[in-house]
Coordinates of C-alpha atoms in Angstrom, one line a residue:
M1 CA -8.4 -7.6 -17.7
A2 CA -4.9 -6.7 -15.9
T3 CA -2.2 -6.3 -17.8
F4 CA 0.6 -5.3 -15.0
V5 CA 0.5 -6.6 -12.0
D6 CA 3.1 -5.5 -9.2
H7 CA 2.8 -7.5 -6.4
V8 CA 1.4 -11.3 -5.7
T9 CA 1.1 -13.3 -3.1
L10 CA 2.6 -16.9 -4.2
H11 CA 1.3 -20.0 -2.8
L12 CA 4.4 -22.4 -2.4
R13 CA 5.0 -26.4 -1.5
A14 CA 8.1 -27.6 -2.5
G15 CA 8.8 -31.4 -3.1
N16 CA 9.2 -34.0 -0.4
G17 CA 11.7 -36.3 0.2
G18 CA 11.5 -39.9 -0.6
N19 CA 11.4 -42.6 1.8
G20 CA 14.5 -45.5 2.0
C21 CA 13.7 -48.6 1.2
V22 CA 14.2 -52.1 3.8
S23 CA 14.7 -55.2 1.3
V24 CA 17.4 -58.0 2.1
K25 CA 19.2 -59.1 -1.4
R26 CA 17.6 -63.3 -1.9
E27 CA 19.2 -65.3 -4.4
K28 CA 19.8 -68.8 -4.9
F29 CA 21.4 -70.8 -2.4
K30 CA 21.6 -67.1 -0.9
P31 CA 19.1 -66.3 0.6
L32 CA 20.4 -63.3 3.2
A33 CA 22.8 -62.0 0.7
G34 CA 22.2 -58.6 2.9
P35 CA 20.1 -56.2 2.9
D36 CA 20.4 -53.7 -0.6
G37 CA 17.4 -51.5 0.1
G38 CA 17.6 -48.0 -1.7
N39 CA 17.8 -44.1 -0.7
G40 CA 14.8 -41.7 -1.6
G41 CA 15.0 -39.5 -3.8
N42 CA 16.0 -35.8 -3.1
G43 CA 12.3 -33.0 -3.4
G44 CA 12.7 -30.3 -6.1
D45 CA 13.2 -26.9 -4.8
I46 CA 12.0 -24.0 -5.5
V47 CA 13.8 -21.2 -7.5
L48 CA 12.6 -17.5 -7.5
V49 CA 15.7 -16.1 -11.3
A50 CA 15.5 -12.3 -12.0
D51 CA 15.2 -12.2 -15.7
A52 CA 15.0 -8.7 -18.0
G53 CA 13.3 -10.3 -20.1
V54 CA 10.0 -10.1 -17.4
T55 CA 8.3 -6.8 -16.7
T56 CA 5.2 -8.1 -14.6
L57 CA 4.0 -10.3 -12.0
L58 CA 0.9 -11.0 -13.9
G59 CA 2.4 -15.1 -14.3
F60 CA 1.8 -15.7 -10.3
H61 CA -1.1 -13.8 -10.5
R62 CA -3.4 -15.5 -13.0
A63 CA -1.6 -19.1 -10.7
P64 CA -0.7 -18.5 -8.2
H65 CA 0.0 -22.0 -6.7
R66 CA 3.3 -23.2 -7.7
S67 CA 4.9 -26.4 -6.5
S68 CA 7.8 -28.9 -7.8
D69 CA 8.6 -32.5 -7.3
N70 CA 8.7 -34.8 -4.9
G71 CA 11.4 -37.4 -4.6
G72 CA 11.0 -40.4 -5.7
P73 CA 10.8 -43.7 -3.1
G74 CA 13.8 -45.9 -2.9
M75 CA 13.6 -49.8 -4.1
G76 CA 15.6 -52.8 -3.7
D77 CA 18.9 -54.1 -5.6
H78 CA 20.5 -50.7 -4.8
R79 CA 18.0 -48.6 -6.7
S80 CA 17.9 -44.6 -4.8
G81 CA 15.0 -43.1 -5.7
T82 CA 14.4 -40.2 -8.7
Q83 CA 15.2 -36.4 -7.7
G84 CA 12.8 -34.2 -7.4
Q85 CA 12.4 -32.3 -10.8
E86 CA 13.5 -28.6 -9.8
L87 CA 11.0 -25.3 -10.2
E88 CA 12.8 -22.1 -11.5
L89 CA 10.1 -19.1 -11.5
A90 CA 11.6 -15.8 -13.5
V91 CA 10.5 -12.9 -11.9
P92 CA 11.1 -8.9 -13.4
L93 CA 14.5 -6.9 -12.2
G94 CA 13.6 -5.6 -9.2
T95 CA 11.1 -7.9 -7.6
V96 CA 11.2 -7.6 -3.9
V97 CA 10.5 -11.0 -2.2
K98 CA 9.3 -10.7 1.7
T99 CA 7.4 -12.5 3.8
V100 CA 4.4 -13.1 5.0
D101 CA 5.4 -10.9 8.4
G102 CA 7.0 -7.9 5.8
D103 CA 10.3 -8.7 6.5
E104 CA 12.6 -8.8 3.6
L105 CA 14.5 -12.0 2.1
V106 CA 16.3 -10.7 -0.5
D107 CA 15.9 -8.4 -3.5
M108 CA 16.5 -9.3 -6.9
T109 CA 17.8 -7.0 -9.2
E110 CA 20.6 -8.2 -11.3
H111 CA 19.8 -10.3 -14.3
G112 CA 20.5 -14.1 -13.7
M113 CA 20.2 -13.7 -9.7
R114 CA 19.3 -16.8 -8.5
Y115 CA 17.6 -17.2 -4.6
V116 CA 16.2 -20.3 -3.7
I117 CA 12.7 -19.8 -2.1
A118 CA 11.7 -22.6 -1.2
E119 CA 14.0 -25.7 0.2
A120 CA 12.8 -29.6 -0.9
G121 CA 12.8 -32.5 1.4
I122 CA 15.6 -34.8 1.6
G123 CA 15.6 -38.3 0.6
G124 CA 15.8 -40.7 3.3
L125 CA 18.3 -43.7 3.8
G126 CA 17.5 -47.3 2.6
N127 CA 18.6 -49.8 5.2
A128 CA 21.9 -50.7 3.2
A129 CA 23.2 -47.3 3.8
L130 CA 22.3 -48.0 7.7
S131 CA 24.4 -51.1 7.7
S132 CA 27.5 -51.5 9.3
T133 CA 29.1 -53.6 11.1
K134 CA 27.2 -53.4 14.6
R135 CA 24.1 -53.1 12.5
K136 CA 24.3 -55.8 9.5
A137 CA 20.6 -56.1 8.9
P138 CA 18.9 -53.2 9.7
G139 CA 14.7 -53.9 9.8
F140 CA 14.0 -50.6 9.2
A141 CA 15.1 -47.1 6.5
L142 CA 14.8 -43.4 7.3
L143 CA 11.3 -42.1 6.3
G144 CA 12.0 -38.1 3.8
T145 CA 11.6 -35.3 5.1
P146 CA 8.8 -32.8 3.7
G147 CA 9.4 -29.5 1.8
W148 CA 9.3 -26.6 2.7
Q149 CA 5.1 -25.3 2.2
G150 CA 4.3 -21.4 3.3
D151 CA 3.3 -18.0 1.7
V152 CA 6.1 -15.2 0.1
L153 CA 5.3 -11.9 -0.9
L154 CA 6.4 -10.9 -4.1
E155 CA 6.4 -7.1 -5.2
L156 CA 7.8 -5.3 -8.3
K157 CA 10.0 -2.0 -7.5
V158 CA 10.8 -0.8 -11.1
V159 CA 14.6 -0.6 -11.5
A160 CA 15.1 3.2 -13.4
D161 CA 17.6 6.4 -13.7
I162 CA 15.3 8.8 -14.1
A163 CA 11.4 8.8 -12.7
L164 CA 8.7 10.8 -14.8
V165 CA 5.7 12.2 -11.9
G166 CA 3.6 15.1 -13.3
Y167 CA -0.1 15.2 -13.4
P168 CA -2.7 13.4 -15.7
S169 CA -3.0 14.1 -19.2
A170 CA 0.8 16.2 -18.2
G171 CA 2.3 14.3 -21.6
K172 CA 4.3 11.4 -19.5
S173 CA 4.2 9.0 -21.8
S174 CA 4.0 11.2 -24.9
L175 CA 7.5 12.5 -24.1
V176 CA 8.8 8.1 -22.8
A177 CA 7.6 7.6 -26.5
A178 CA 9.4 10.3 -28.0
L179 CA 12.4 9.7 -25.9
S180 CA 12.7 6.2 -25.7
A181 CA 12.0 3.3 -28.7
A182 CA 9.3 2.4 -26.1
K183 CA 5.5 2.5 -27.4
P184 CA 3.5 3.2 -23.8
K185 CA -0.5 3.3 -24.3
I186 CA -1.7 7.7 -25.3
A187 CA -4.9 9.0 -25.2
D188 CA -6.5 12.3 -24.7
Y189 CA -7.7 11.3 -21.6
P190 CA -6.7 11.5 -17.5
F191 CA -5.5 8.1 -16.5
T192 CA -4.5 6.5 -19.4
T193 CA -1.2 5.4 -17.8
L194 CA -2.8 2.7 -15.5
H195 CA 0.8 1.5 -14.8
P196 CA 4.8 1.9 -15.1
N197 CA 6.2 2.2 -18.3
L198 CA 10.0 1.8 -18.9
G199 CA 11.8 3.3 -21.8
V200 CA 15.6 3.0 -22.3
V201 CA 17.3 6.2 -23.5
E202 CA 20.8 6.7 -25.5
S203 CA 22.6 10.0 -25.0
G204 CA 26.0 10.3 -26.5
E205 CA 27.8 7.3 -24.8
T206 CA 25.9 6.9 -21.6
R207 CA 22.5 4.6 -21.9
Y208 CA 19.7 5.2 -19.2
T209 CA 15.9 4.3 -18.4
V210 CA 12.7 6.2 -18.1
A211 CA 9.8 5.7 -16.1
D212 CA 6.6 7.0 -16.6
V213 CA 4.6 6.8 -12.7
P214 CA 1.0 7.1 -13.5
G215 CA -0.6 10.8 -12.6
L216 CA -0.5 12.9 -9.7
I217 CA -3.4 14.0 -8.4
E218 CA -3.9 16.6 -5.3
G219 CA -5.1 13.8 -2.3
A220 CA -3.1 11.0 -3.7
S221 CA -1.6 9.9 0.2
E222 CA -5.6 9.6 0.8
G223 CA -6.8 7.7 -1.8
K224 CA -7.6 10.3 -5.0
G225 CA -6.7 9.3 -8.4
L226 CA -4.6 6.3 -8.6
G227 CA -2.7 7.2 -4.3
L228 CA 0.3 6.2 -4.0
E229 CA -0.1 2.9 -4.9
F230 CA 2.3 3.3 -7.8
L231 CA 5.5 5.6 -6.6
R232 CA 6.8 2.4 -4.5
H233 CA 8.8 2.1 -8.3
V234 CA 10.2 5.9 -8.0
E235 CA 12.0 5.1 -4.9
R236 CA 15.5 3.4 -7.1
C237 CA 15.5 6.1 -9.5
S238 CA 18.4 8.5 -9.3
A239 CA 16.6 11.4 -10.0
L240 CA 13.4 12.9 -10.9
L241 CA 11.7 15.1 -14.1
H242 CA 8.7 17.2 -13.1
V243 CA 6.5 16.8 -16.3
L244 CA 4.3 20.1 -15.8
D245 CA 1.5 20.8 -19.1
C246 CA 1.9 24.6 -20.2
A247 CA -1.3 24.5 -22.4
T248 CA -4.0 23.0 -19.9
L249 CA -7.5 24.3 -19.5
E250 CA -8.8 23.6 -16.2
P251 CA -9.4 25.8 -14.3
G252 CA -6.7 26.6 -11.3
R253 CA -4.3 24.9 -12.7
D254 CA -0.5 26.4 -13.9
P255 CA 2.5 24.8 -13.7
L256 CA 3.5 26.2 -10.3
T257 CA 0.4 25.4 -8.7
D258 CA 0.9 21.7 -9.8
L259 CA 4.5 21.3 -9.2
E260 CA 3.4 22.3 -5.5
I261 CA 0.9 20.0 -5.3
I262 CA 2.7 17.1 -6.7
R263 CA 5.6 18.2 -4.4
R264 CA 3.9 17.5 -1.1
E265 CA 2.5 14.0 -2.5
L266 CA 5.5 12.9 -2.6
E267 CA 7.2 14.8 0.6
A268 CA 4.1 12.9 2.3
Y269 CA 5.4 9.1 0.6
P270 CA 7.7 7.3 2.8
V271 CA 10.7 5.8 1.9
P272 CA 12.5 2.7 3.3
E273 CA 14.6 2.8 5.9
G274 CA 18.4 4.0 4.2
Q275 CA 17.5 5.9 1.1
T276 CA 17.4 9.3 0.0
P277 CA 14.4 10.4 0.2
L278 CA 12.2 11.9 -2.6
L279 CA 12.0 15.6 -2.5
E280 CA 15.4 15.4 -1.7
R281 CA 16.6 13.4 -4.6
P282 CA 18.3 15.5 -8.0
Q283 CA 14.8 17.1 -9.4
L284 CA 14.5 18.7 -13.3
I285 CA 12.0 20.8 -14.7
A286 CA 10.1 19.7 -17.8
L287 CA 7.7 22.2 -18.8
N288 CA 5.8 20.3 -21.8
K289 CA 3.5 21.1 -25.0
V290 CA 5.6 24.9 -26.1
D291 CA 4.1 24.0 -30.0
V292 CA 0.6 25.0 -28.1
P293 CA 1.0 29.3 -28.5
D294 CA -0.6 30.1 -25.3
G295 CA 2.0 26.8 -24.0
R296 CA 4.8 28.6 -24.9
E297 CA 3.9 31.9 -23.7
L298 CA 3.6 30.4 -20.1
A299 CA 6.4 28.6 -20.0
D300 CA 7.9 32.0 -20.8
F301 CA 6.1 33.8 -18.1
V302 CA 7.2 30.5 -15.3
T303 CA 10.8 29.7 -16.3
P304 CA 12.3 32.4 -14.4
E305 CA 10.5 31.6 -11.0
L306 CA 11.9 27.7 -11.2
E307 CA 14.9 28.8 -12.0
A308 CA 15.1 31.0 -9.2
R309 CA 14.1 28.1 -6.8
G310 CA 17.2 26.5 -7.8
Y311 CA 15.3 24.1 -10.9
R312 CA 17.4 23.3 -13.7
V313 CA 14.0 24.2 -16.4
F314 CA 13.5 23.3 -19.7
E315 CA 11.4 24.0 -22.5
I316 CA 10.4 21.1 -23.9
S317 CA 7.6 19.5 -27.0
A318 CA 6.8 15.5 -26.9
V319 CA 5.0 16.3 -30.4
S320 CA 7.8 17.8 -32.3
H321 CA 10.7 17.4 -29.6
E322 CA 12.0 19.9 -29.8
G323 CA 14.3 20.2 -27.0
L324 CA 14.3 17.4 -26.1
R325 CA 18.1 17.0 -27.2
N326 CA 19.0 19.6 -24.7
L327 CA 16.8 17.6 -21.8
S328 CA 18.0 14.1 -22.6
F329 CA 21.7 15.1 -22.3
A330 CA 20.8 16.8 -19.2
L331 CA 19.8 14.1 -18.3
A332 CA 22.4 11.7 -19.2
E333 CA 24.9 14.3 -17.1
V334 CA 23.1 13.5 -13.7
V335 CA 22.5 9.9 -14.3
E336 CA 26.8 10.0 -14.3
Q337 CA 26.8 11.9 -11.4
S338 CA 24.5 9.8 -9.2
R339 CA 26.5 6.8 -10.8
A340 CA 29.7 8.4 -10.0
E341 CA 28.5 8.6 -6.3
I342 CA 27.5 5.5 -5.9
A343 CA 30.3 3.8 -7.2
A344 CA 32.4 6.1 -4.7
R345 CA 30.9 5.0 -1.9
P346 CA 32.3 2.1 0.3
A347 CA 31.8 -0.8 -0.9
P348 CA 29.8 -2.7 1.5
P349 CA 30.6 -5.4 4.7
R350 CA 32.2 -8.7 2.9
L351 CA 29.7 -11.2 4.0
V352 CA 31.6 -14.0 5.9
M353 CA 30.4 -17.7 6.3
R354 CA 32.0 -19.1 9.6
P355 CA 32.1 -22.8 9.8
R356 CA 30.0 -24.1 13.3
A357 CA 32.3 -24.4 15.8
V358 CA 33.5 -28.3 16.6
N359 CA 32.6 -27.7 20.7
E360 CA 28.6 -26.3 19.4
K361 CA 25.9 -28.3 20.5
P362 CA 23.4 -28.8 17.7
F363 CA 20.4 -28.5 19.9
V364 CA 18.9 -26.6 23.1
I365 CA 16.8 -27.4 25.7
K366 CA 14.2 -24.8 27.0
V367 CA 11.8 -26.2 29.9
E368 CA 8.6 -24.9 29.9
G369 CA 6.1 -25.2 33.3
G370 CA 3.1 -27.6 32.8
T371 CA -0.3 -28.8 34.7
Y372 CA 1.5 -32.3 35.6
G373 CA 5.4 -31.0 35.3
N374 CA 8.1 -29.5 33.4
V375 CA 8.3 -29.9 29.8
Y376 CA 11.1 -30.1 28.1
R377 CA 11.4 -29.6 24.4
I378 CA 14.7 -29.7 22.5
L379 CA 14.9 -27.8 19.7
G380 CA 18.3 -28.0 17.4
Q381 CA 17.9 -28.9 13.0
K382 CA 19.5 -32.4 13.9
P383 CA 17.5 -33.8 16.7
E384 CA 13.7 -31.9 14.7
R385 CA 14.7 -33.7 11.4
W386 CA 15.8 -37.3 12.8
V387 CA 11.7 -37.8 14.7
V388 CA 10.8 -36.7 11.1
Q389 CA 12.8 -39.7 9.6
T390 CA 11.8 -42.0 12.0
Q391 CA 8.9 -44.7 11.8
F392 CA 7.6 -45.4 15.4
N393 CA 5.9 -48.4 14.4
N394 CA 9.2 -49.7 14.1
E395 CA 10.8 -50.6 17.0
E396 CA 14.7 -50.6 15.7
A397 CA 14.1 -47.7 14.3
V398 CA 13.0 -45.9 17.5
G399 CA 15.9 -47.6 19.2
Y400 CA 18.0 -46.2 16.7
L401 CA 16.3 -42.6 17.2
A402 CA 17.6 -43.0 20.7
D403 CA 21.3 -43.8 19.6
R404 CA 21.3 -40.6 17.8
L405 CA 19.7 -38.6 20.4
N406 CA 22.0 -40.2 23.2
A407 CA 25.4 -39.6 20.3
I408 CA 25.1 -36.0 20.8
G409 CA 24.7 -35.5 24.2
I410 CA 20.6 -35.0 24.5
E411 CA 20.6 -37.8 27.5
D412 CA 23.8 -35.8 29.4
A413 CA 22.1 -32.4 28.6
L414 CA 19.0 -33.5 30.1
F415 CA 20.9 -34.7 33.3
K416 CA 21.5 -31.2 33.5
A417 CA 18.5 -30.0 33.1
G418 CA 16.8 -31.5 35.7
A419 CA 15.1 -34.1 34.1
Q420 CA 14.0 -37.3 35.3
A421 CA 13.2 -40.9 34.9
G422 CA 9.2 -40.2 33.3
S423 CA 9.7 -36.6 32.2
T424 CA 7.7 -35.7 29.3
V425 CA 10.5 -34.7 26.8
V426 CA 9.1 -32.7 23.4
I427 CA 11.1 -32.3 20.0
G428 CA 10.6 -29.5 18.3
P429 CA 8.6 -26.6 17.8
E430 CA 4.6 -26.6 18.7
G431 CA 3.3 -29.7 17.3
G432 CA 6.0 -32.0 18.0
I433 CA 6.6 -35.3 19.1
V434 CA 6.0 -36.2 23.2
F435 CA 7.9 -38.6 24.9
D436 CA 8.0 -39.7 28.4
W437 CA 11.6 -39.7 28.7
E438 CA 14.0 -43.0 29.8
P439 CA 16.9 -42.3 29.9
T440 CA 17.9 -46.4 30.3
L441 CA 17.8 -46.8 26.5
T442 CA 22.0 -46.3 26.2
S443 CA 24.0 -47.3 22.7
T444 CA 24.1 -50.9 22.9
A445 CA 22.8 -51.7 19.6
E446 CA 26.5 -53.7 19.3
L447 CA 24.8 -56.7 21.6
M448 CA 22.2 -57.0 19.2
T449 CA 21.0 -60.5 18.7
S450 CA 16.7 -59.6 18.2
A451 CA 15.0 -60.4 14.8
R452 CA 15.0 -57.1 12.5
G453 CA 12.8 -54.9 13.3
T454 CA 13.0 -55.3 17.0
D455 CA 14.9 -54.2 18.8
P456 CA 15.5 -55.8 22.6
R457 CA 15.7 -52.4 24.8
L458 CA 12.0 -51.5 24.0
I459 CA 11.0 -55.0 24.7
K460 CA 10.3 -55.8 28.8
N461 CA 12.0 -58.2 29.7
D462 CA 9.6 -60.8 32.5
R463 CA 12.7 -63.7 32.0
P464 CA 12.9 -65.1 36.2
T465 CA 16.6 -65.0 37.4
R466 CA 17.9 -68.4 38.9
N467 CA 17.1 -67.3 43.1
Q468 CA 14.0 -67.0 42.1
R469 CA 13.8 -70.2 40.3
R470 CA 15.0 -71.7 43.3
E471 CA 12.6 -70.0 45.2
D472 CA 9.6 -70.9 43.5
Y473 CA 10.4 -74.0 43.5
F474 CA 10.7 -74.9 47.5
E475 CA 7.5 -73.0 47.4
R476 CA 5.9 -75.0 45.8
M477 CA 7.5 -78.6 47.4
D478 CA 6.4 -76.7 51.0
A479 CA 2.8 -76.4 49.4
K480 CA 2.0 -79.9 48.0
A481 CA 3.7 -81.2 51.6
E482 CA 1.1 -79.3 53.8
A483 CA -1.2 -80.8 50.9
R484 CA -1.2 -84.5 51.7
A485 CA -0.3 -84.0 55.0
E486 CA -3.6 -82.3 55.1
L487 CA -4.9 -85.1 53.3
Q488 CA -3.9 -87.2 56.2
R489 CA -5.7 -85.5 59.4
E490 CA -9.1 -86.2 57.0
R491 CA -9.0 -89.2 56.5
A492 CA -7.6 -90.5 60.4
A493 CA -10.8 -88.0 61.5
G494 CA -12.7 -89.9 59.7
L495 CA -13.8 -87.3 57.4
W496 CA -13.7 -89.4 53.8
T497 CA -16.8 -91.9 52.6
D498 CA -16.5 -94.7 50.3
D499 CA -19.1 -94.5 47.2
E500 CA -21.8 -96.4 48.9
G501 CA -21.9 -93.4 51.7
F502 CA -19.6 -96.0 54.3
L503 CA -17.6 -94.3 56.4
V504 CA -13.1 -95.4 56.0
K505 CA -10.9 -94.9 58.7
E506 CA -7.6 -95.4 58.4
G507 CA -6.5 -99.3 58.7
D508 CA -10.4 -100.5 57.1
E509 CA -10.4 -102.6 54.6
Q510 CA -13.3 -101.9 52.0
E511 CA -14.7 -105.5 50.6

């Protein structure tokens, strides 16, 4: 069973906003006392929180699907819907959040750092909030918007000052246990360490962390052994400590050969842009297992060669703790020097938040070619949200949407883009709402006298004018006169008969 996970895919769904309510207050002797529909509640956000007490992403590996609460719908008597509960997800320090395309969103490097990874939907307004002096009793309400839904990648990169690298069974875990209070798994077989182990070391007034990375072997960059999978945890380290085994019994191995192989594998690992390559960082060497007689002899033999290459070499024993004090203070010195260099770096540019310009349009119009003519696509946060909040089975709500779109200048912009009456207009990206544009829909809410839930601008007016009624009347009178004249001509021609079959002529009297 997995006990350490350093990368996982999260499937998130933020809470949806609640719908607004359509309600009219009714009391005794006041059958229509005004609208009192409440607003819908906002959904709950999903927030990532960096927590120093969390060391793995195992919890997300076992339960990758996370969702927050939806907002409640509004109710009558001015009662708003319940607010969705915010969902907080604790992640380890050093967690990098990325999109499914690999774009980095945020790096959680400090304890208590918060990041809203999935924004919730907002609640819709009830008809009480939509009422005004021009629209006193709205027969509609706004729908709640859906929350963000999608996948994100979490990748853990351990935050440590010193990284311990070397062959399997070189004594890295034993060294971490000897320098700190950490208790990693220690055994006498290769690849005992299957995930990084962290330990906190105090040397004088300096406190720093060391990370034990699983062992590397020749060909790790090609996937042999554990490969370079865990070397991402070395990216943040200030310095590298090569732990070399001076008592190995494997043929063809010695400290110098092991060092060259490890250096080649570290060189094959690409670090992110802007970071120092691994081999250009400070490197120290610890010749381990000098408590073994053959190990001490080999350490004394290779130390001059390593020092000639410019390395600081320490002969140590993780079992007897020989040489650990000097190594600990040397590591603390490297850490202090690195921290001083970081503090001396120029401060990063300040992030300046500027408000939106007053004359900046909240939308853009893109003209796209279609089979039956141009398609005018409207993109913008406001119009896209307004469309989602509209009840299209309610004429008054559609009219309200037309008023809002016209208020931000969409109709004028469509005219300038070359749109004509009947042109296809799409609001939103792929899968947006499609309209047949009618430019005559202008804001006339103050003249509306129709029933709630209807918009007279969307009702076809078939009432004839006075001139039309006069022409229709004269046409009917002329038709009646022509019909009477025709009857008189037929009677004079003897074309009429009585009930007994006798001809009846003009002037004859039936007996």
